[in-house]
Amino acid sequence: MTTATLPDWSALQPGDALPPLELAPISRLDLALYCGASGDHNPIHVDIDFAKSAGMPDVFAHGMLSAAWLARLLSNWVPQTAIRSLDVRFAALTQVGERIRCTGTVDEKFEHEGRRSVRLKIATANADGGIKLSGEALVAWP
């Protein structure tokens, strides 16, 4: 995947938005594939009977899958090697069938010891705007 064209450092301002990442509705297949890729085989994410026995109406997405989407948002904007940190807070469950939109905005740009860096506010939300995951990231300006 190629990264987006970065704005010039001097033009980059707090409040600037990253190109959003729009995802297809979350499917049961997505969850099963993530189980295999991540090694997280908790049945609450793929077995509806197990989820219901735990008091949930259905299976739901892994929290770390949402974190991975935010990492993809970042790596669509800067090279993966520029990502210095990704900190997230889980806010709500992501349900099967939801469309998730990942967004980011520049919170701060700064230079320290000759190195340019950008701190970002990032989040995932459903089509109704319900925040599922929020956090921040630090990237070294390429």
PDB file of C-alpha atoms in Angstrom, residues 36-132:
ATOM      1  CA  GLY A  36      -6.060 -16.777  12.669  1.00  0.00           C
ATOM      2  CA  ALA A  37      -3.775 -13.844  11.936  1.00  0.00           C
ATOM      3  CA  SER A  38      -3.479 -12.693  15.546  1.00  0.00           C
ATOM      4  CA  GLY A  39      -3.602 -15.989  17.392  1.00  0.00           C
ATOM      5  CA  ASP A  40      -6.447 -14.579  19.532  1.00  0.00           C
ATOM      6  CA  HIS A  41      -8.989 -17.395  19.380  1.00  0.00           C
ATOM      7  CA  ASN A  42     -11.281 -16.154  22.152  1.00  0.00           C
ATOM      8  CA  PRO A  43     -14.650 -17.694  21.173  1.00  0.00           C
ATOM      9  CA  ILE A  44     -16.543 -14.537  22.155  1.00  0.00           C
ATOM     10  CA  HIS A  45     -15.394 -13.095  18.807  1.00  0.00           C
ATOM     11  CA  VAL A  46     -16.535 -15.962  16.567  1.00  0.00           C
ATOM     12  CA  ASP A  47     -18.980 -18.253  18.401  1.00  0.00           C
ATOM     13  CA  ILE A  48     -22.431 -16.684  18.722  1.00  0.00           C
ATOM     14  CA  ASP A  49     -23.599 -19.318  21.250  1.00  0.00           C
ATOM     15  CA  PHE A  50     -20.590 -18.605  23.450  1.00  0.00           C
ATOM     16  CA  ALA A  51     -21.159 -14.825  23.135  1.00  0.00           C
ATOM     17  CA  LYS A  52     -24.823 -15.203  24.103  1.00  0.00           C
ATOM     18  CA  SER A  53     -23.920 -17.396  27.085  1.00  0.00           C
ATOM     19  CA  ALA A  54     -21.672 -14.511  28.221  1.00  0.00           C
ATOM     20  CA  GLY A  55     -24.632 -12.110  28.033  1.00  0.00           C
ATOM     21  CA  MET A  56     -23.765 -10.520  24.694  1.00  0.00           C
ATOM     22  CA  PRO A  57     -26.296 -10.257  21.852  1.00  0.00           C
ATOM     23  CA  ASP A  58     -23.732 -11.415  19.268  1.00  0.00           C
ATOM     24  CA  VAL A  59     -20.008 -11.768  18.667  1.00  0.00           C
ATOM     25  CA  PHE A  60     -18.000  -8.560  18.395  1.00  0.00           C
ATOM     26  CA  ALA A  61     -14.679  -7.433  16.967  1.00  0.00           C
ATOM     27  CA  HIS A  62     -11.387  -7.823  18.787  1.00  0.00           C
ATOM     28  CA  GLY A  63     -10.230  -4.553  20.322  1.00  0.00           C
ATOM     29  CA  MET A  64      -6.798  -5.017  18.817  1.00  0.00           C
ATOM     30  CA  LEU A  65      -8.355  -5.328  15.347  1.00  0.00           C
ATOM     31  CA  SER A  66      -9.552  -1.746  15.770  1.00  0.00           C
ATOM     32  CA  ALA A  67      -6.041  -0.761  16.866  1.00  0.00           C
ATOM     33  CA  ALA A  68      -4.700  -2.394  13.703  1.00  0.00           C
ATOM     34  CA  TRP A  69      -7.075  -0.281  11.603  1.00  0.00           C
ATOM     35  CA  LEU A  70      -5.652   2.830  13.245  1.00  0.00           C
ATOM     36  CA  ALA A  71      -2.149   1.610  12.443  1.00  0.00           C
ATOM     37  CA  ARG A  72      -3.270   1.244   8.815  1.00  0.00           C
ATOM     38  CA  LEU A  73      -4.639   4.809   8.898  1.00  0.00           C
ATOM     39  CA  LEU A  74      -1.189   5.987   9.973  1.00  0.00           C
ATOM     40  CA  SER A  75       0.768   3.859   7.511  1.00  0.00           C
ATOM     41  CA  ASN A  76      -1.443   5.141   4.695  1.00  0.00           C
ATOM     42  CA  TRP A  77      -0.192   8.633   5.627  1.00  0.00           C
ATOM     43  CA  VAL A  78       3.468   8.081   6.567  1.00  0.00           C
ATOM     44  CA  PRO A  79       5.875   5.173   6.066  1.00  0.00           C
ATOM     45  CA  GLN A  80       5.483   2.522   8.750  1.00  0.00           C
ATOM     46  CA  THR A  81       9.038   3.212   9.907  1.00  0.00           C
ATOM     47  CA  ALA A  82       8.000   6.763  10.875  1.00  0.00           C
ATOM     48  CA  ILE A  83       5.466   5.575  13.468  1.00  0.00           C
ATOM     49  CA  ARG A  84       7.028   5.986  16.910  1.00  0.00           C
ATOM     50  CA  SER A  85       4.077   5.216  19.163  1.00  0.00           C
ATOM     51  CA  LEU A  86       0.409   4.299  18.997  1.00  0.00           C
ATOM     52  CA  ASP A  87      -1.588   4.575  22.225  1.00  0.00           C
ATOM     53  CA  VAL A  88      -5.278   3.645  22.275  1.00  0.00           C
ATOM     54  CA  ARG A  89      -8.184   3.578  24.701  1.00  0.00           C
ATOM     55  CA  PHE A  90     -11.113   1.248  24.139  1.00  0.00           C
ATOM     56  CA  ALA A  91     -14.439   3.080  24.358  1.00  0.00           C
ATOM     57  CA  ALA A  92     -17.123   0.708  23.012  1.00  0.00           C
ATOM     58  CA  LEU A  93     -17.547  -2.672  21.345  1.00  0.00           C
ATOM     59  CA  THR A  94     -17.456  -2.874  17.562  1.00  0.00           C
ATOM     60  CA  GLN A  95     -20.365  -5.004  16.403  1.00  0.00           C
ATOM     61  CA  VAL A  96     -20.694  -7.253  13.369  1.00  0.00           C
ATOM     62  CA  GLY A  97     -22.171  -5.246  10.488  1.00  0.00           C
ATOM     63  CA  GLU A  98     -20.923  -1.847  11.639  1.00  0.00           C
ATOM     64  CA  ARG A  99     -19.114   0.406   9.177  1.00  0.00           C
ATOM     65  CA  ILE A 100     -16.040   1.850  10.824  1.00  0.00           C
ATOM     66  CA  ARG A 101     -14.313   5.078   9.875  1.00  0.00           C
ATOM     67  CA  CYS A 102     -10.798   5.774  11.132  1.00  0.00           C
ATOM     68  CA  THR A 103      -9.773   9.405  11.479  1.00  0.00           C
ATOM     69  CA  GLY A 104      -6.818  11.413  12.656  1.00  0.00           C
ATOM     70  CA  THR A 105      -5.953  15.057  13.166  1.00  0.00           C
ATOM     71  CA  VAL A 106      -2.715  16.832  13.818  1.00  0.00           C
ATOM     72  CA  ASP A 107      -2.627  17.806  17.476  1.00  0.00           C
ATOM     73  CA  GLU A 108       0.910  19.182  17.607  1.00  0.00           C
ATOM     74  CA  LYS A 109       3.979  19.496  15.436  1.00  0.00           C
ATOM     75  CA  PHE A 110       7.334  20.112  17.012  1.00  0.00           C
ATOM     76  CA  GLU A 111      11.073  19.845  16.586  1.00  0.00           C
ATOM     77  CA  HIS A 112      13.394  18.387  19.212  1.00  0.00           C
ATOM     78  CA  GLU A 113      17.132  18.126  18.695  1.00  0.00           C
ATOM     79  CA  GLY A 114      16.692  18.715  14.981  1.00  0.00           C
ATOM     80  CA  ARG A 115      14.040  16.018  14.563  1.00  0.00           C
ATOM     81  CA  ARG A 116      10.595  16.906  13.309  1.00  0.00           C
ATOM     82  CA  SER A 117       7.657  15.066  14.850  1.00  0.00           C
ATOM     83  CA  VAL A 118       3.867  15.152  14.751  1.00  0.00           C
ATOM     84  CA  ARG A 119       1.480  14.141  17.532  1.00  0.00           C
ATOM     85  CA  LEU A 120      -1.926  13.010  16.267  1.00  0.00           C
ATOM     86  CA  LYS A 121      -5.336  12.431  17.806  1.00  0.00           C
ATOM     87  CA  ILE A 122      -6.848   9.291  16.273  1.00  0.00           C
ATOM     88  CA  ALA A 123     -10.138   7.420  16.570  1.00  0.00           C
ATOM     89  CA  THR A 124     -12.448   4.811  15.121  1.00  0.00           C
ATOM     90  CA  ALA A 125     -16.175   5.490  14.980  1.00  0.00           C
ATOM     91  CA  ASN A 126     -19.256   3.840  13.533  1.00  0.00           C
ATOM     92  CA  ALA A 127     -21.603   5.402  10.973  1.00  0.00           C
ATOM     93  CA  ASP A 128     -23.560   7.125  13.769  1.00  0.00           C
ATOM     94  CA  GLY A 129     -20.377   8.763  15.060  1.00  0.00           C
ATOM     95  CA  GLY A 130     -20.110   6.486  18.105  1.00  0.00           C
ATOM     96  CA  ILE A 131     -16.464   6.359  19.163  1.00  0.00           C
ATOM     97  CA  LYS A 132     -15.157   2.802  19.469  1.00  0.00           C
TER      98      LYS A 132
END
